[in-house]
Amino acid sequence: MAESLRDRQKALIRQDIQRTALRLFAERGFDAVTTEDIAAAAGIGHSTYFRYVTSKEDLLLGALRRAGAAIVGNLQARPAGESPEEALCQASLRWSRAFVADEAALSHWRTAIRTAPHVLDRVAVVGTFERAQLTKLVADRMGARPDEDLGPGLLVHTVLAAAEFAFLRWLDNDDPRDPTLHQLTEQALEGTRTQCWK
């Protein structure tokens, strides 16, 4: 179904609120910024703010909370003849490319998340439900039953562990000459291919 004009406008307003919030979090620290501060900086009323945002935490962690669903969707869209390993790696890489699409917001996000490591501890990049979905999709590609065969689940956990390692390494990087998140994810997955599948 095509997205309506109203839905697109709501998405743009929410995106503007999120960019504003990330900038404020980066400047002042996550805990020091109130919802009133975000609404005022975004040029909207406080009651309007809550029409678009469920919580301040979601403005910081929403992209991560949606990562699992995005990777599941990416895997479903991979060519049927692609190997399970390659399909899962490419699904993860597509998410890392999309995550870094807005460089200014990403820079603010990385600075902001460092001010609130306790908040990051509350979210897994890919949650239990999405891991189960990925395992089922991988099992289908393998012609295996995930309740009887360790292979699909092991592959999913291995690839996601490599991608998460790359994410945490990227989060710690300060030097603009350091690899991007996408480059680190590529390196981590290539290392996994070399160590586990060749």
PDB file of C-alpha atoms in Angstrom, residues 92-157:
ATOM      1  CA  SER A  92      23.339  -7.262   7.855  1.00  0.00           C
ATOM      2  CA  LEU A  93      25.466  -5.130   5.547  1.00  0.00           C
ATOM      3  CA  ARG A  94      22.408  -3.523   4.006  1.00  0.00           C
ATOM      4  CA  TRP A  95      21.326  -2.425   7.503  1.00  0.00           C
ATOM      5  CA  SER A  96      24.778  -0.981   8.291  1.00  0.00           C
ATOM      6  CA  ARG A  97      24.696   0.996   5.024  1.00  0.00           C
ATOM      7  CA  ALA A  98      21.254   2.400   5.835  1.00  0.00           C
ATOM      8  CA  PHE A  99      22.250   3.210   9.424  1.00  0.00           C
ATOM      9  CA  VAL A 100      25.059   5.492   8.262  1.00  0.00           C
ATOM     10  CA  ALA A 101      23.052   7.277   5.564  1.00  0.00           C
ATOM     11  CA  ASP A 102      22.650  10.548   7.535  1.00  0.00           C
ATOM     12  CA  GLU A 103      26.221  11.393   8.539  1.00  0.00           C
ATOM     13  CA  ALA A 104      25.452  14.503  10.628  1.00  0.00           C
ATOM     14  CA  ALA A 105      22.747  12.727  12.629  1.00  0.00           C
ATOM     15  CA  LEU A 106      25.026   9.713  13.014  1.00  0.00           C
ATOM     16  CA  SER A 107      27.840  11.809  14.432  1.00  0.00           C
ATOM     17  CA  HIS A 108      25.441  13.367  16.942  1.00  0.00           C
ATOM     18  CA  TRP A 109      24.019   9.930  17.761  1.00  0.00           C
ATOM     19  CA  ARG A 110      27.429   8.457  18.516  1.00  0.00           C
ATOM     20  CA  THR A 111      28.331  11.395  20.762  1.00  0.00           C
ATOM     21  CA  ALA A 112      24.929  11.228  22.447  1.00  0.00           C
ATOM     22  CA  ILE A 113      25.026   7.494  23.140  1.00  0.00           C
ATOM     23  CA  ARG A 114      28.410   7.900  24.816  1.00  0.00           C
ATOM     24  CA  THR A 115      26.771  10.248  27.329  1.00  0.00           C
ATOM     25  CA  ALA A 116      24.269   7.523  28.241  1.00  0.00           C
ATOM     26  CA  PRO A 117      25.934   4.085  28.201  1.00  0.00           C
ATOM     27  CA  HIS A 118      23.352   2.932  30.768  1.00  0.00           C
ATOM     28  CA  VAL A 119      20.643   3.475  28.141  1.00  0.00           C
ATOM     29  CA  LEU A 120      22.486   1.459  25.499  1.00  0.00           C
ATOM     30  CA  ASP A 121      22.628  -1.474  27.934  1.00  0.00           C
ATOM     31  CA  ARG A 122      18.818  -1.716  27.712  1.00  0.00           C
ATOM     32  CA  VAL A 123      18.690  -2.661  24.063  1.00  0.00           C
ATOM     33  CA  ALA A 124      20.041  -5.506  21.968  1.00  0.00           C
ATOM     34  CA  VAL A 125      20.842  -4.619  18.370  1.00  0.00           C
ATOM     35  CA  VAL A 126      18.816  -7.691  17.375  1.00  0.00           C
ATOM     36  CA  GLY A 127      16.324  -8.962  19.945  1.00  0.00           C
ATOM     37  CA  THR A 128      15.213 -12.499  20.750  1.00  0.00           C
ATOM     38  CA  PHE A 129      12.115 -12.402  18.545  1.00  0.00           C
ATOM     39  CA  GLU A 130      14.029 -11.244  15.479  1.00  0.00           C
ATOM     40  CA  ARG A 131      16.809 -13.784  16.116  1.00  0.00           C
ATOM     41  CA  ALA A 132      14.186 -16.517  16.037  1.00  0.00           C
ATOM     42  CA  GLN A 133      12.805 -15.132  12.763  1.00  0.00           C
ATOM     43  CA  LEU A 134      16.281 -15.006  11.238  1.00  0.00           C
ATOM     44  CA  THR A 135      16.998 -18.553  12.399  1.00  0.00           C
ATOM     45  CA  LYS A 136      13.785 -19.777  10.743  1.00  0.00           C
ATOM     46  CA  LEU A 137      14.633 -17.986   7.470  1.00  0.00           C
ATOM     47  CA  VAL A 138      18.168 -19.378   7.482  1.00  0.00           C
ATOM     48  CA  ALA A 139      16.848 -22.867   8.285  1.00  0.00           C
ATOM     49  CA  ASP A 140      14.499 -22.633   5.305  1.00  0.00           C
ATOM     50  CA  ARG A 141      17.457 -21.815   3.062  1.00  0.00           C
ATOM     51  CA  MET A 142      19.392 -24.749   4.499  1.00  0.00           C
ATOM     52  CA  GLY A 143      16.476 -27.153   4.269  1.00  0.00           C
ATOM     53  CA  ALA A 144      16.922 -27.747   8.004  1.00  0.00           C
ATOM     54  CA  ARG A 145      14.711 -27.772  11.089  1.00  0.00           C
ATOM     55  CA  PRO A 146      15.983 -25.230  13.644  1.00  0.00           C
ATOM     56  CA  ASP A 147      14.541 -27.203  16.567  1.00  0.00           C
ATOM     57  CA  GLU A 148      16.641 -30.234  15.589  1.00  0.00           C
ATOM     58  CA  ASP A 149      19.689 -28.756  13.820  1.00  0.00           C
ATOM     59  CA  LEU A 150      22.107 -26.353  15.538  1.00  0.00           C
ATOM     60  CA  GLY A 151      23.374 -25.023  12.197  1.00  0.00           C
ATOM     61  CA  PRO A 152      20.821 -22.266  11.456  1.00  0.00           C
ATOM     62  CA  GLY A 153      20.888 -20.802  14.970  1.00  0.00           C
ATOM     63  CA  LEU A 154      24.653 -21.037  15.159  1.00  0.00           C
ATOM     64  CA  LEU A 155      25.026 -19.211  11.858  1.00  0.00           C
ATOM     65  CA  VAL A 156      22.643 -16.438  12.948  1.00  0.00           C
ATOM     66  CA  HIS A 157      24.382 -15.963  16.293  1.00  0.00           C
TER      67      HIS A 157
END
